[in-house]
PDB file of C-alpha atoms in Angstrom:
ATOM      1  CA  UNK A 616     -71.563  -4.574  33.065  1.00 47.00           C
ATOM      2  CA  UNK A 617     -69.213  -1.981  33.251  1.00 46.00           C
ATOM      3  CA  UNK A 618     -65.258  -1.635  34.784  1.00 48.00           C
ATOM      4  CA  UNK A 619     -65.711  -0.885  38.417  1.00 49.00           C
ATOM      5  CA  UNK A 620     -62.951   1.588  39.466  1.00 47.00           C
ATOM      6  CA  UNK A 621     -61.598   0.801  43.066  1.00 50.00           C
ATOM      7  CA  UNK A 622     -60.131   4.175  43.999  1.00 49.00           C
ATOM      8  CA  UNK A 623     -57.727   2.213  47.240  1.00 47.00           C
ATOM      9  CA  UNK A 624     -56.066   0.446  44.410  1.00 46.00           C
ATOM     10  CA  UNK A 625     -52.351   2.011  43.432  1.00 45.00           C
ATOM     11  CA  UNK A 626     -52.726   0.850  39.489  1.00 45.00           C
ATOM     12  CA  UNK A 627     -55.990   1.175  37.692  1.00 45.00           C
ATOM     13  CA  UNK A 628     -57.491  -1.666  35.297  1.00 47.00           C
ATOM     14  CA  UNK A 629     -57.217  -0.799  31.717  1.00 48.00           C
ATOM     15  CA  UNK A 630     -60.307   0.213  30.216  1.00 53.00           C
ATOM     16  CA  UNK A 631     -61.634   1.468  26.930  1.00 55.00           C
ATOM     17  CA  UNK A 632     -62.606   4.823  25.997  1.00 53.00           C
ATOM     18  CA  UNK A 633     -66.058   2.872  25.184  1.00 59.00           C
ATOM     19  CA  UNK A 634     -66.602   2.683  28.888  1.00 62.00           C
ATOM     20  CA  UNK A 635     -65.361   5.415  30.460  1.00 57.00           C
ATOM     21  CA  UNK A 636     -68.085   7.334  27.575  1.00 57.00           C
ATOM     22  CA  UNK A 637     -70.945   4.436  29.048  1.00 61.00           C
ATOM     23  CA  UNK A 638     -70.232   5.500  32.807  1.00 59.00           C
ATOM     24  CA  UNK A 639     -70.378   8.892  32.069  1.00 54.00           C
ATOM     25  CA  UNK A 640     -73.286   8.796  29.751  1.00 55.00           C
ATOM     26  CA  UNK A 641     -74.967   6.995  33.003  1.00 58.00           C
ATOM     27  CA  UNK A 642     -73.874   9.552  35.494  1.00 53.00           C
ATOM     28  CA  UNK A 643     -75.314  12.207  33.943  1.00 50.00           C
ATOM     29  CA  UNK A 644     -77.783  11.020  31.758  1.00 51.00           C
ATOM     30  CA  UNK A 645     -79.749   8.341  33.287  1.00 49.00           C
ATOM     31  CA  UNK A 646     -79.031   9.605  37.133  1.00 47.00           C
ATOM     32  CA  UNK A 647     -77.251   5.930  37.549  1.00 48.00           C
ATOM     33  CA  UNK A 648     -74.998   4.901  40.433  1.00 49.00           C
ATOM     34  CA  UNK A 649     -71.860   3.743  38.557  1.00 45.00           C
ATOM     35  CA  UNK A 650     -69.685   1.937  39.987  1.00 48.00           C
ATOM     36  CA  UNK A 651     -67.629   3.725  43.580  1.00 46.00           C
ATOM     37  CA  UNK A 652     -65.847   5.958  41.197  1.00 49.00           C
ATOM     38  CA  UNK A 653     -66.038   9.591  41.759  1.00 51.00           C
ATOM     39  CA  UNK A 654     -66.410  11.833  38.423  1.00 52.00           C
ATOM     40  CA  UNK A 655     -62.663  13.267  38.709  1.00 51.00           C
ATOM     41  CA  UNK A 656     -61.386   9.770  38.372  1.00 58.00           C
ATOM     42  CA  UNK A 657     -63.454   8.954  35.409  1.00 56.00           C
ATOM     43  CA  UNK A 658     -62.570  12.242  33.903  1.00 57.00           C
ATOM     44  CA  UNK A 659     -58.812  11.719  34.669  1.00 56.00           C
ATOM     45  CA  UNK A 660     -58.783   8.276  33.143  1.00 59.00           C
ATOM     46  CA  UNK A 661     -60.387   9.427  30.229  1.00 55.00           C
ATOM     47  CA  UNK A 662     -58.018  12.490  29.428  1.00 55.00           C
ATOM     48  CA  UNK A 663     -54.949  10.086  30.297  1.00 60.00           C
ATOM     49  CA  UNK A 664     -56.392   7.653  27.746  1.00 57.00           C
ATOM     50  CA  UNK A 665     -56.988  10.419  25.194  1.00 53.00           C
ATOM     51  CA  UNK A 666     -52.917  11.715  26.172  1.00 53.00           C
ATOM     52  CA  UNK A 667     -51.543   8.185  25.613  1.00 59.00           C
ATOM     53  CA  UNK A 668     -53.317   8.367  22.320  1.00 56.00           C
ATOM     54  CA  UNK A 669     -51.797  11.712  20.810  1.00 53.00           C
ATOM     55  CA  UNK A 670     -48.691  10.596  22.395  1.00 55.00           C
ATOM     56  CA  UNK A 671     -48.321   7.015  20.502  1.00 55.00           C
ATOM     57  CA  UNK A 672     -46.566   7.457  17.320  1.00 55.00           C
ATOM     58  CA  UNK A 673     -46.254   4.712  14.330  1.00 57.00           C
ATOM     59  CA  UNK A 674     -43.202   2.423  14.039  1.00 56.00           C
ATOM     60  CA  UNK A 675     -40.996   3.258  11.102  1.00 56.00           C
ATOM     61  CA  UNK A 676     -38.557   0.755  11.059  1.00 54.00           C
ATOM     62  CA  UNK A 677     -35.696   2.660  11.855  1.00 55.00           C
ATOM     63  CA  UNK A 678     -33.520   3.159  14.589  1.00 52.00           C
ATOM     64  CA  UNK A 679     -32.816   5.875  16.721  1.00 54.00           C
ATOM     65  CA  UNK A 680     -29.457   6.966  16.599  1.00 53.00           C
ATOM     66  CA  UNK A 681     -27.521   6.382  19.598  1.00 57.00           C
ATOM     67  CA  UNK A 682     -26.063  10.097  21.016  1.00 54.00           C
ATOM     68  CA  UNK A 683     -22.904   8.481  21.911  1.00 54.00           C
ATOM     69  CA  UNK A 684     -22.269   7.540  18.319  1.00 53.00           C
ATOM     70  CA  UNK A 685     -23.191  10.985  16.806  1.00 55.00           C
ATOM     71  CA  UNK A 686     -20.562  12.387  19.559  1.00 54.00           C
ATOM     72  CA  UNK A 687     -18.004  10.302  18.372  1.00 55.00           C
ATOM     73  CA  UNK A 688     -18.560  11.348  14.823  1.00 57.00           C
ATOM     74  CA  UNK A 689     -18.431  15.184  15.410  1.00 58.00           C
ATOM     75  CA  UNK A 690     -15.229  14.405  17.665  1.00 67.00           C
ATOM     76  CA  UNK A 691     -12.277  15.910  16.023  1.00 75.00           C
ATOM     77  CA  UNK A 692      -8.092  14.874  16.926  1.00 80.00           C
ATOM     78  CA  UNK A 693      -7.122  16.815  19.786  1.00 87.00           C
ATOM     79  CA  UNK A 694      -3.857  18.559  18.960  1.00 87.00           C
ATOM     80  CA  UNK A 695      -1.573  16.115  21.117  1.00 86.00           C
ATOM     81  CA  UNK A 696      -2.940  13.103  19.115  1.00 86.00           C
ATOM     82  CA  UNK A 697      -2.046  14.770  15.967  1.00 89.00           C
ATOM     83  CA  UNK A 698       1.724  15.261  17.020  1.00 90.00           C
ATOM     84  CA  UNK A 699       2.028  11.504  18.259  1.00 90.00           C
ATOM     85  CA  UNK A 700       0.861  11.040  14.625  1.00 89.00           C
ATOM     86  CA  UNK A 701       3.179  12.862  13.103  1.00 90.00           C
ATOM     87  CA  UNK A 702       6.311  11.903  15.433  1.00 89.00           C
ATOM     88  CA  UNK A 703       5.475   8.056  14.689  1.00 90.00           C
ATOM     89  CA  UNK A 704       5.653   9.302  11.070  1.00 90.00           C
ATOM     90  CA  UNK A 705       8.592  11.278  11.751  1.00 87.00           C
ATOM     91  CA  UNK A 706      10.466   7.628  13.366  1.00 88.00           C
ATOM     92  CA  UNK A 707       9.379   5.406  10.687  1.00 85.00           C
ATOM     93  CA  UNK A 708      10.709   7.527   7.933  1.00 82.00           C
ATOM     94  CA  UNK A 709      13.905   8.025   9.635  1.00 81.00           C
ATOM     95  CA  UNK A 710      14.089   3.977   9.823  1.00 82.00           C
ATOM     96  CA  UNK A 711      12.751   3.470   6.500  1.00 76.00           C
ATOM     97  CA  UNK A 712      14.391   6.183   3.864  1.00 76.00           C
ATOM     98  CA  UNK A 713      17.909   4.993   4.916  1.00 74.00           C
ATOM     99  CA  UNK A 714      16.771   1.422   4.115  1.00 69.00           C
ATOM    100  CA  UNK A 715      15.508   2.158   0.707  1.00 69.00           C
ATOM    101  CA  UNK A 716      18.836   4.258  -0.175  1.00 69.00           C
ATOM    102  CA  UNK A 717      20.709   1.013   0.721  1.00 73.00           C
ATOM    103  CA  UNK A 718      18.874  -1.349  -1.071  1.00 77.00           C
ATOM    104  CA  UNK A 719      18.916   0.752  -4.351  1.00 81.00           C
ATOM    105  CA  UNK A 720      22.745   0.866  -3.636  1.00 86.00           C
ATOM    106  CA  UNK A 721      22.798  -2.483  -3.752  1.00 87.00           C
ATOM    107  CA  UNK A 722      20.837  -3.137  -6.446  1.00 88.00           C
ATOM    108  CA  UNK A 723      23.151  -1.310  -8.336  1.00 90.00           C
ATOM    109  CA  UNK A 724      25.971  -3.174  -6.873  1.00 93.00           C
ATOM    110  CA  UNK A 725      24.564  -6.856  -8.196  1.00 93.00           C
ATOM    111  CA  UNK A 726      23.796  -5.314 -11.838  1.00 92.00           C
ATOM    112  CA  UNK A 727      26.783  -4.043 -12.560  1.00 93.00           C
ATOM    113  CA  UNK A 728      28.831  -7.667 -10.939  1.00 96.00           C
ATOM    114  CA  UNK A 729      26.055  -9.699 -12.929  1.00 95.00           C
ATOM    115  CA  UNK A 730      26.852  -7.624 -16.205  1.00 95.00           C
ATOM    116  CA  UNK A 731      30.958  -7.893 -15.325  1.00 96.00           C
ATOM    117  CA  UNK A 732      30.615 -11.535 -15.033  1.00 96.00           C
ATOM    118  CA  UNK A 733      28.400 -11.937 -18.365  1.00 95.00           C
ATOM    119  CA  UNK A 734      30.864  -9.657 -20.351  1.00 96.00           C
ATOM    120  CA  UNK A 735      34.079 -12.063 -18.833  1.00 96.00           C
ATOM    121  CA  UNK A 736      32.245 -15.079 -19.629  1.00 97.00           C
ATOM    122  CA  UNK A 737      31.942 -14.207 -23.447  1.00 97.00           C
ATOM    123  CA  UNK A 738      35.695 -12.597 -23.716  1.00 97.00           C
ATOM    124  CA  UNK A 739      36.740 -16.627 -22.284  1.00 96.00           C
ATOM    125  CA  UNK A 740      34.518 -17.797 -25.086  1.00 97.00           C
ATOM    126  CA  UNK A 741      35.702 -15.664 -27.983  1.00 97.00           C
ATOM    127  CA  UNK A 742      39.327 -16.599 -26.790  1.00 96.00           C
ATOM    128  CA  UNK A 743      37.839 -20.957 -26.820  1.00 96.00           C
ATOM    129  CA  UNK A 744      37.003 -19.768 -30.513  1.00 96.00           C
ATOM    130  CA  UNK A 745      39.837 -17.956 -31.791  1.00 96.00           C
ATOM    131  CA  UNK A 746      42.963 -19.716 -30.583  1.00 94.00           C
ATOM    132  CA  UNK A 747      43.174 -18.722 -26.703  1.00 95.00           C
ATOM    133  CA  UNK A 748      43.527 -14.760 -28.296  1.00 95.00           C
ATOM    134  CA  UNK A 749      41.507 -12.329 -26.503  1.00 96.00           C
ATOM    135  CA  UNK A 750      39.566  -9.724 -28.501  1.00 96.00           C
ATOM    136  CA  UNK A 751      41.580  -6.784 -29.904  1.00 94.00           C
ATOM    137  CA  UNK A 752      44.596  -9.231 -28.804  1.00 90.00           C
ATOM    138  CA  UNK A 753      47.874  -6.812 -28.621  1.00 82.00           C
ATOM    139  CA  UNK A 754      47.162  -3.218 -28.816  1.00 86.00           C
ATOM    140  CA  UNK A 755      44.168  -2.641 -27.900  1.00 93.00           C
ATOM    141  CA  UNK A 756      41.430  -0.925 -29.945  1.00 95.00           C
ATOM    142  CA  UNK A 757      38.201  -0.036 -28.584  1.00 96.00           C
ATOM    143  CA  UNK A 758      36.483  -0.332 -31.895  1.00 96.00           C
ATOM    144  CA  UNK A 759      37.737  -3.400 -32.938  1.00 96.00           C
ATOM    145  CA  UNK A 760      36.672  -4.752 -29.342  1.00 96.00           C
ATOM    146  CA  UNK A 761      33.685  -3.943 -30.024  1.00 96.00           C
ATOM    147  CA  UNK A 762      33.265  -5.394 -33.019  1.00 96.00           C
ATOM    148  CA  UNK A 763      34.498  -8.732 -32.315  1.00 96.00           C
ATOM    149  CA  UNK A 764      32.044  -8.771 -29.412  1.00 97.00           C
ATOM    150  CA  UNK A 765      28.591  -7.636 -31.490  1.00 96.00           C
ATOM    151  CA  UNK A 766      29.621  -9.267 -34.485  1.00 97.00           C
ATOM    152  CA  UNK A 767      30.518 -12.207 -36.763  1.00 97.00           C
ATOM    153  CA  UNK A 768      34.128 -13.030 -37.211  1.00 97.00           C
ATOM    154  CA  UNK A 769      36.615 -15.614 -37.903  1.00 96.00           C
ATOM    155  CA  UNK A 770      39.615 -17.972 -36.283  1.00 95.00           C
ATOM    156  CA  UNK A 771      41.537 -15.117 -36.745  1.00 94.00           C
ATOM    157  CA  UNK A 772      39.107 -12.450 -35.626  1.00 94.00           C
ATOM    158  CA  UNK A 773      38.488 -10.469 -38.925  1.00 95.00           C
ATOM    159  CA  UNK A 774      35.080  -9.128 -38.683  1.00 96.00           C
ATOM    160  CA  UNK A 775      32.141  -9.207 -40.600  1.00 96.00           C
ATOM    161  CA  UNK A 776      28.366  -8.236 -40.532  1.00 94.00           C
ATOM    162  CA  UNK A 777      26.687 -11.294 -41.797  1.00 95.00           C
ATOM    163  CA  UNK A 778      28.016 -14.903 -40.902  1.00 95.00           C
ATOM    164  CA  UNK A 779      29.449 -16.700 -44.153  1.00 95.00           C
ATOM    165  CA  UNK A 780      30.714 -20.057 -44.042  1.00 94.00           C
ATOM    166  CA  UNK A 781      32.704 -20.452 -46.948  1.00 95.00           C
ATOM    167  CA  UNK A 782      34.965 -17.410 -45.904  1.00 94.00           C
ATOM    168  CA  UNK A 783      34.980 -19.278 -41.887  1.00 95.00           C
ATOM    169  CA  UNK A 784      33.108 -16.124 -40.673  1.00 96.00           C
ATOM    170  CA  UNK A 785      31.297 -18.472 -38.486  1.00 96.00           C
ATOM    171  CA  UNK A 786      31.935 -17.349 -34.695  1.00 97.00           C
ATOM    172  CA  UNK A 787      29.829 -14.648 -32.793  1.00 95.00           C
ATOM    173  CA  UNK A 788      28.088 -12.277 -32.254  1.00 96.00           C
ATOM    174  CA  UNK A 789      29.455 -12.759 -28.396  1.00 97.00           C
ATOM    175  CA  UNK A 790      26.967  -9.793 -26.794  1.00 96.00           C
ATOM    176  CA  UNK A 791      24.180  -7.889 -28.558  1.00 94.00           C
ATOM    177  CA  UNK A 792      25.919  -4.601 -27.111  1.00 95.00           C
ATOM    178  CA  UNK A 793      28.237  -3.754 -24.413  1.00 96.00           C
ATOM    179  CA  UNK A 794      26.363  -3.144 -20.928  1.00 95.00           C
ATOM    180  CA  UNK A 795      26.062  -0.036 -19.389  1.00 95.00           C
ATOM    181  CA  UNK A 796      28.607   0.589 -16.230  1.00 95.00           C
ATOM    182  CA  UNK A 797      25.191   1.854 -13.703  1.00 93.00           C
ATOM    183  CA  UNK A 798      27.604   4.032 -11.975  1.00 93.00           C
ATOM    184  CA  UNK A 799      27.829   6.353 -14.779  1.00 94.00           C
ATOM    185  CA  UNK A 800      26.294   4.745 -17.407  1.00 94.00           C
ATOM    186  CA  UNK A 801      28.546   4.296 -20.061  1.00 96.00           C
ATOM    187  CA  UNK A 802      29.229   1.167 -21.655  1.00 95.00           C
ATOM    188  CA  UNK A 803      32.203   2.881 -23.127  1.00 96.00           C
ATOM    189  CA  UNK A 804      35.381   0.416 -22.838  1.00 96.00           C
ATOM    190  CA  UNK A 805      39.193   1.601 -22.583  1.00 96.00           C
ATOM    191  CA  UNK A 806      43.033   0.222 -21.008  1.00 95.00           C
ATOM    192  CA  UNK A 807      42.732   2.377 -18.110  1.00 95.00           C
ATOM    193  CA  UNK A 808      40.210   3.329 -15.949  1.00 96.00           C
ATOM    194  CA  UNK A 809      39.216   7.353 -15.755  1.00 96.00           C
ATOM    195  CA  UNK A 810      36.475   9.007 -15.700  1.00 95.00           C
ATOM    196  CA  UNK A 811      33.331   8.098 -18.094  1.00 95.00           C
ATOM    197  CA  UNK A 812      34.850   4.875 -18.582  1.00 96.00           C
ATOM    198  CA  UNK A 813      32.613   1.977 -18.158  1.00 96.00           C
ATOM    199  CA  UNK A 814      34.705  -0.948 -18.254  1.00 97.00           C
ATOM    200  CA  UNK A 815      38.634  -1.282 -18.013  1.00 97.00           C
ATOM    201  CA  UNK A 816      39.831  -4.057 -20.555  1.00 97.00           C
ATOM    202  CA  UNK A 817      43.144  -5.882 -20.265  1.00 95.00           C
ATOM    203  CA  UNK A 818      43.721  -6.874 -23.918  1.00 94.00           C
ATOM    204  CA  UNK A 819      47.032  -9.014 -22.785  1.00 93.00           C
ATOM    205  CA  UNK A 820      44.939 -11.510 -20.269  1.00 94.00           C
ATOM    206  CA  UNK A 821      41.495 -10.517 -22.142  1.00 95.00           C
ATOM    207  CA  UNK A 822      40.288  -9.506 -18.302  1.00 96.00           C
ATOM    208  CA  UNK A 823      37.400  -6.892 -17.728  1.00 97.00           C
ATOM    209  CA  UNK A 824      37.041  -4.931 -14.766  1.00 97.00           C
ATOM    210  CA  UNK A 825      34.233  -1.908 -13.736  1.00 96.00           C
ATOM    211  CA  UNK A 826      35.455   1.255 -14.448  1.00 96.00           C
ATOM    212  CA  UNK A 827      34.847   3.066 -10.496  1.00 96.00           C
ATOM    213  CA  UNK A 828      36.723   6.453 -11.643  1.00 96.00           C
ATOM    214  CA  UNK A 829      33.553   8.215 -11.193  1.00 95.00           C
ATOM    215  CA  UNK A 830      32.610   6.992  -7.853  1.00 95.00           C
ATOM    216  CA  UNK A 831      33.450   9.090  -4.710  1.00 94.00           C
ATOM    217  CA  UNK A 832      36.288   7.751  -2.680  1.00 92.00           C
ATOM    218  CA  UNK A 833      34.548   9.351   0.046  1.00 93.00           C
ATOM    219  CA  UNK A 834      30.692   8.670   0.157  1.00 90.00           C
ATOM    220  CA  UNK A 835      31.049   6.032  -2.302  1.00 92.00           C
ATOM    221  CA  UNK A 836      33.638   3.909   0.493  1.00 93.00           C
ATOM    222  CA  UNK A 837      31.534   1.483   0.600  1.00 91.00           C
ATOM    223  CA  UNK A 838      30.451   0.563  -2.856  1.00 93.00           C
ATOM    224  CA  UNK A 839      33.970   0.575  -3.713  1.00 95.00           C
ATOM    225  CA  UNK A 840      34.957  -2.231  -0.844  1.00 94.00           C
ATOM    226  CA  UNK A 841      32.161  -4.128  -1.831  1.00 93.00           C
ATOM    227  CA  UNK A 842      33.362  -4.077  -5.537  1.00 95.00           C
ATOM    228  CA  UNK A 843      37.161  -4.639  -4.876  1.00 95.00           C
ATOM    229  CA  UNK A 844      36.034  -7.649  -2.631  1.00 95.00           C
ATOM    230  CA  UNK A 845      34.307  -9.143  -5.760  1.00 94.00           C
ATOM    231  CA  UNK A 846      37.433  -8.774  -7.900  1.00 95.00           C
ATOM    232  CA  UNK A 847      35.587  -6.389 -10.077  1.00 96.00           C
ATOM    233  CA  UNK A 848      38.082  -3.360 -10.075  1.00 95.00           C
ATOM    234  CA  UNK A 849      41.554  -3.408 -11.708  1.00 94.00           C
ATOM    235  CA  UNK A 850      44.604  -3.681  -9.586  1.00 89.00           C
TER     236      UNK A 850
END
């Protein structure tokens, strides 16, 4: 039997194109009373079935793209957000450069006290070793200084390159070489301070101080507080 099509009802039974093709066949064909359908509906149903079959198209797995999403990429930074940007940038830098600056000041402020207080500790040594005399005891010589420090020497501090017992060159070396001052790098050492000078040496007491001749009295205020509050410049 075929579908019978009930033309009061609002929604139509689904149907096959097989039997919308048998009812017509019979209409025409074989002058048989089809169901109470008129020949418009059957025609309509069969062109909307034929539509929803052009119309269906095959799953391909992949998703539609959602139009919000492709507005939001092609959206571009509107000209106030690109100041806030570059005012928060502007803020941070201004808190941040002046932070750096100080900490490489100060950095340079606990080298050069670590490097004062390594040279002082091996001038009190070489004095243990030679008889409570400093190095270059008297008048002092800078070379000599240094060569008591980076080299072998005796009770009496005559020098020598190689350490030899039986002659009682048997103290030292006290440093490998004299630190550099990182305010003007120089390791250079004299009685008074001036400039280039990179440590002032008291051959009397056998004290060491830094050598701050080339620092700025001015910008350099603080860094020299900081230093004459460690003890490390020379009254």
């Amino acid at each position: 039997m075929t579908s019978e099509y009930r033309p009061g009802e609002k929604k139509a039974k689904a149907i096959s194109l097989t039997q919308i093709n048998t009812d017509l066949h019979r209409l025409f064909y074989n002058n048989q009373k089809t169901s109470p359908c008129s020949l418009w509906q059957i025609t309509k149903m069969k062109l909307s079935f034929v539509f929803k079959q052009k119309k269906a198209k095959p799953k391909t797995g992949k998703h539609k793209k959602r139009k919000g999403s492709n507005m939001r990429k092609n959206k571009g930074f509107t000209l106030v957000e690109i100041l806030i940007v570059v005012v928060i940038l502007g803020i941070l830098a201004a808190i941040v450069i002046p932070q750096f600056s100080d900490a490489s000041t100060q950095s340079k402020v606990s080298s050069c006290l670590s490097s004062l207080q390594s040279l002082r500790s091996q001038v009190q040594l070489y004095k243990i070793q030679h008889n409570d005399n400093p190095p270059s005891v008297g008048a002092f010589v800078e070379a000599t200084f240094i060569a008591q420090m980076e080299t072998y020497s005796d009770a009496s501090g005559t020098t020598a390159a190689a350490k030899n017992a039986a002659t009682g060159i048997i103290y030292g070396p006290y440093v490998q070489d004299i630190p550099d001052n990182p305010w003007n790098n120089s390791d250079s050492v004299a009685a008074a301070d001036a400039t280039t000078v990179g440590w002032v040496y008291d051959a009397t007491t056998g004290d060491v101080y830094i050598g701050i001749a080339d620092l700025d009295a001015v910008n350099d205020a603080e860094v020299i507080a900081s230093l004459t509050d460690a003890g490390a410049v020379a009254p």
